[in-house]
Amino acid sequence: MDEVDGVTGNEDRGGIQALIELIQTTRIPIIFIANDRQAVKMRTLISHCYEIKFERPSFLNVKSFILDICSREHIHILHSSLDNLINGCNRDIRKIIHSLNLYYKESSSTVSNVVNVEKALSTSSFDACMKMFSSSNISLIDKTNLYFHDSSFLPLLIQDNYIRVVPSMTSERKPIGTRQRIELISKAADSLTFGDICSKLNFTNGSRSLIGYQSMFSGVIPTTYLNGTLNVVQFPAWFGFMQQEKSTDRHLIELETHCSLKTMTIDRKEFNLDYLPVLNFLLNHYLHKKNIKTCLELMNNYYLNSDDLQLIFSMTSYRKLNLHNNELDTKIKTLLRKSLEEQHHRTPFKQININNIKPGLVGAREDDDDYNMTISDDDNKENINPESEMIKPMKPHPKRRRKK
């Protein structure tokens, strides 16, 4: 089973657990193939498998294998051209064979010269980031070309990995000390700051006039300062922070909407800074004192439900002096939940359980208490219009029978 590390997304949810259950029940040996060994989702699967690691073949092994193919296919190639092709493809045998086939089809049976193979081949953003940090003899133009391989994703990779680089020795062949490394990191951080300013101006104004300066500040200069050893290029953590920020903003809008009748004169920022910390402190204080009645009164005054209570605890947990919901006793949580279910919790908005709604408007109204109204006979007599008694209801049209 190939590409096991690609089991992600909603369509493959629970795929790793299904594979583990298959391992425990079947007697047929299964071979799982994965490229990303360090992935978080692979840790559970590896504990149920026997791991076999395969290293990338060496340069000499790849060269001898390609020369054997060339001799069988009657292709004549210079050794210097083959060396350039192998280095350009990063010892990827499939890519080397494909590129060799292209050069052979375009030229005669002799592949005399292969120039600039690296530019003609596709390079991933992670390999480009690794090369910009690790290559010491790379030129300025080559670094700029690597940056424009993916000018939107590569700056994030550089910004997330530049602090993990171990710089090489100086021109005087002296090892770099801690103080000098901190100075290089500071210079690289200043350069990345100017790169962010150029990127913001490019996107906000819709102008690409500063994209050359952005490539220098965000790519070339930081990798020149911190040129050395980088073990693994890690995925940018900015994407996780951005997703968390959007989720928090959505929850903040929900809380502000529920409390809007009590906090109509403030905006969302003031609600986050002034109201949420106080609500968190008071709710935690009442719950730790086992004062469930006062806690429910506070929730009723601000139209908060149990979900809002969890959101308040989670969104204000960054403060060190606050009490967290995890520290609450389980009995207090159970008592609070039962009290919320027993009392009639007033809310200015309608709470609908989507699972209980039947398909169609009529089914939804039948379950709604607002539509289940009973009218007495006296009310019916008072509301009868005398003119309506003279009006006869229309009879439904008879169904027409189809002719045979």
PDB file of C-alpha atoms in Angstrom, residues 274-379:
ATOM      1  CA  ASP A 274     -12.572  44.171  28.854  1.00  0.00           C
ATOM      2  CA  TYR A 275     -15.472  41.734  29.164  1.00  0.00           C
ATOM      3  CA  LEU A 276     -14.057  38.259  28.536  1.00  0.00           C
ATOM      4  CA  PRO A 277     -11.337  38.340  31.263  1.00  0.00           C
ATOM      5  CA  VAL A 278     -13.867  39.553  33.848  1.00  0.00           C
ATOM      6  CA  LEU A 279     -16.446  36.960  32.833  1.00  0.00           C
ATOM      7  CA  ASN A 280     -13.814  34.231  32.991  1.00  0.00           C
ATOM      8  CA  PHE A 281     -12.689  35.317  36.454  1.00  0.00           C
ATOM      9  CA  LEU A 282     -16.226  35.555  37.868  1.00  0.00           C
ATOM     10  CA  LEU A 283     -17.430  32.269  36.388  1.00  0.00           C
ATOM     11  CA  ASN A 284     -14.356  30.401  37.626  1.00  0.00           C
ATOM     12  CA  HIS A 285     -14.652  32.033  41.046  1.00  0.00           C
ATOM     13  CA  TYR A 286     -18.303  31.019  41.472  1.00  0.00           C
ATOM     14  CA  LEU A 287     -17.691  27.484  40.236  1.00  0.00           C
ATOM     15  CA  HIS A 288     -14.726  26.916  42.541  1.00  0.00           C
ATOM     16  CA  LYS A 289     -16.811  28.210  45.448  1.00  0.00           C
ATOM     17  CA  LYS A 290     -19.555  25.760  44.339  1.00  0.00           C
ATOM     18  CA  ASN A 291     -21.946  28.673  43.998  1.00  0.00           C
ATOM     19  CA  ILE A 292     -23.909  27.259  41.079  1.00  0.00           C
ATOM     20  CA  LYS A 293     -26.899  29.573  41.593  1.00  0.00           C
ATOM     21  CA  THR A 294     -24.888  32.790  41.231  1.00  0.00           C
ATOM     22  CA  CYS A 295     -23.047  31.352  38.233  1.00  0.00           C
ATOM     23  CA  LEU A 296     -26.365  30.588  36.519  1.00  0.00           C
ATOM     24  CA  GLU A 297     -27.651  34.094  37.270  1.00  0.00           C
ATOM     25  CA  LEU A 298     -24.570  35.591  35.641  1.00  0.00           C
ATOM     26  CA  MET A 299     -24.990  33.376  32.595  1.00  0.00           C
ATOM     27  CA  ASN A 300     -28.670  34.333  32.352  1.00  0.00           C
ATOM     28  CA  ASN A 301     -27.876  38.030  32.577  1.00  0.00           C
ATOM     29  CA  TYR A 302     -25.489  37.788  29.619  1.00  0.00           C
ATOM     30  CA  TYR A 303     -27.493  35.129  27.736  1.00  0.00           C
ATOM     31  CA  LEU A 304     -24.686  32.564  27.847  1.00  0.00           C
ATOM     32  CA  ASN A 305     -25.165  28.844  27.317  1.00  0.00           C
ATOM     33  CA  SER A 306     -22.913  25.897  28.125  1.00  0.00           C
ATOM     34  CA  ASP A 307     -21.056  26.146  24.799  1.00  0.00           C
ATOM     35  CA  ASP A 308     -20.335  29.820  25.445  1.00  0.00           C
ATOM     36  CA  LEU A 309     -18.955  28.900  28.856  1.00  0.00           C
ATOM     37  CA  GLN A 310     -16.437  26.522  27.275  1.00  0.00           C
ATOM     38  CA  LEU A 311     -15.469  29.165  24.698  1.00  0.00           C
ATOM     39  CA  ILE A 312     -14.814  31.762  27.398  1.00  0.00           C
ATOM     40  CA  PHE A 313     -12.572  29.362  29.307  1.00  0.00           C
ATOM     41  CA  SER A 314     -10.613  28.366  26.194  1.00  0.00           C
ATOM     42  CA  MET A 315     -10.217  31.886  24.757  1.00  0.00           C
ATOM     43  CA  THR A 316      -8.893  33.432  27.984  1.00  0.00           C
ATOM     44  CA  SER A 317      -6.628  30.579  29.095  1.00  0.00           C
ATOM     45  CA  TYR A 318      -3.476  32.474  28.045  1.00  0.00           C
ATOM     46  CA  ARG A 319      -3.490  34.539  31.221  1.00  0.00           C
ATOM     47  CA  LYS A 320      -1.338  33.041  33.967  1.00  0.00           C
ATOM     48  CA  LEU A 321      -3.505  34.238  36.862  1.00  0.00           C
ATOM     49  CA  ASN A 322      -6.721  32.759  35.524  1.00  0.00           C
ATOM     50  CA  LEU A 323      -8.209  29.495  36.722  1.00  0.00           C
ATOM     51  CA  HIS A 324      -8.745  26.984  33.966  1.00  0.00           C
ATOM     52  CA  ASN A 325     -11.762  24.825  33.366  1.00  0.00           C
ATOM     53  CA  ASN A 326      -9.549  21.721  33.461  1.00  0.00           C
ATOM     54  CA  GLU A 327      -8.917  22.382  37.176  1.00  0.00           C
ATOM     55  CA  LEU A 328     -12.636  22.217  38.000  1.00  0.00           C
ATOM     56  CA  ASP A 329     -13.991  19.155  39.713  1.00  0.00           C
ATOM     57  CA  THR A 330     -15.991  16.751  37.575  1.00  0.00           C
ATOM     58  CA  LYS A 331     -18.861  16.861  40.068  1.00  0.00           C
ATOM     59  CA  ILE A 332     -19.145  20.639  39.658  1.00  0.00           C
ATOM     60  CA  LYS A 333     -19.234  20.321  35.874  1.00  0.00           C
ATOM     61  CA  THR A 334     -21.939  17.655  36.084  1.00  0.00           C
ATOM     62  CA  LEU A 335     -24.002  19.718  38.542  1.00  0.00           C
ATOM     63  CA  LEU A 336     -23.743  22.802  36.337  1.00  0.00           C
ATOM     64  CA  ARG A 337     -24.810  20.867  33.267  1.00  0.00           C
ATOM     65  CA  LYS A 338     -27.830  19.371  35.056  1.00  0.00           C
ATOM     66  CA  SER A 339     -28.839  22.785  36.402  1.00  0.00           C
ATOM     67  CA  LEU A 340     -28.717  24.262  32.919  1.00  0.00           C
ATOM     68  CA  GLU A 341     -30.896  21.451  31.610  1.00  0.00           C
ATOM     69  CA  GLU A 342     -33.466  21.749  34.400  1.00  0.00           C
ATOM     70  CA  GLN A 343     -34.021  25.495  34.363  1.00  0.00           C
ATOM     71  CA  HIS A 344     -35.509  27.528  31.538  1.00  0.00           C
ATOM     72  CA  HIS A 345     -32.434  29.333  30.249  1.00  0.00           C
ATOM     73  CA  ARG A 346     -33.573  32.492  28.473  1.00  0.00           C
ATOM     74  CA  THR A 347     -31.837  33.530  25.272  1.00  0.00           C
ATOM     75  CA  PRO A 348     -32.634  36.350  22.822  1.00  0.00           C
ATOM     76  CA  PHE A 349     -31.874  33.976  19.972  1.00  0.00           C
ATOM     77  CA  LYS A 350     -33.482  30.705  18.960  1.00  0.00           C
ATOM     78  CA  GLN A 351     -31.524  27.522  19.595  1.00  0.00           C
ATOM     79  CA  ILE A 352     -32.324  24.799  17.091  1.00  0.00           C
ATOM     80  CA  ASN A 353     -31.049  21.259  17.219  1.00  0.00           C
ATOM     81  CA  ILE A 354     -30.367  20.419  13.602  1.00  0.00           C
ATOM     82  CA  ASN A 355     -30.556  16.684  14.258  1.00  0.00           C
ATOM     83  CA  ASN A 356     -34.211  16.951  15.351  1.00  0.00           C
ATOM     84  CA  ILE A 357     -35.409  18.951  12.332  1.00  0.00           C
ATOM     85  CA  LYS A 358     -37.435  16.889   9.875  1.00  0.00           C
ATOM     86  CA  PRO A 359     -37.090  17.470   6.143  1.00  0.00           C
ATOM     87  CA  GLY A 360     -39.570  20.062   4.946  1.00  0.00           C
ATOM     88  CA  LEU A 361     -41.097  23.105   6.609  1.00  0.00           C
ATOM     89  CA  VAL A 362     -44.189  21.291   7.928  1.00  0.00           C
ATOM     90  CA  GLY A 363     -42.127  18.705   9.785  1.00  0.00           C
ATOM     91  CA  ALA A 364     -39.976  21.430  11.320  1.00  0.00           C
ATOM     92  CA  ARG A 365     -43.027  23.352  12.563  1.00  0.00           C
ATOM     93  CA  GLU A 366     -44.618  20.309  14.102  1.00  0.00           C
ATOM     94  CA  ASP A 367     -41.650  19.891  16.443  1.00  0.00           C
ATOM     95  CA  ASP A 368     -41.603  23.600  17.306  1.00  0.00           C
ATOM     96  CA  ASP A 369     -43.431  24.639  20.478  1.00  0.00           C
ATOM     97  CA  ASP A 370     -44.187  28.087  19.065  1.00  0.00           C
ATOM     98  CA  TYR A 371     -46.455  26.588  16.411  1.00  0.00           C
ATOM     99  CA  ASN A 372     -48.214  24.111  18.709  1.00  0.00           C
ATOM    100  CA  MET A 373     -50.863  26.601  19.825  1.00  0.00           C
ATOM    101  CA  THR A 374     -54.359  25.585  20.938  1.00  0.00           C
ATOM    102  CA  ILE A 375     -57.258  28.020  20.381  1.00  0.00           C
ATOM    103  CA  SER A 376     -60.371  27.749  22.517  1.00  0.00           C
ATOM    104  CA  ASP A 377     -63.906  27.679  21.131  1.00  0.00           C
ATOM    105  CA  ASP A 378     -64.708  31.127  22.544  1.00  0.00           C
ATOM    106  CA  ASP A 379     -61.758  32.648  20.708  1.00  0.00           C
TER     107      ASP A 379
END
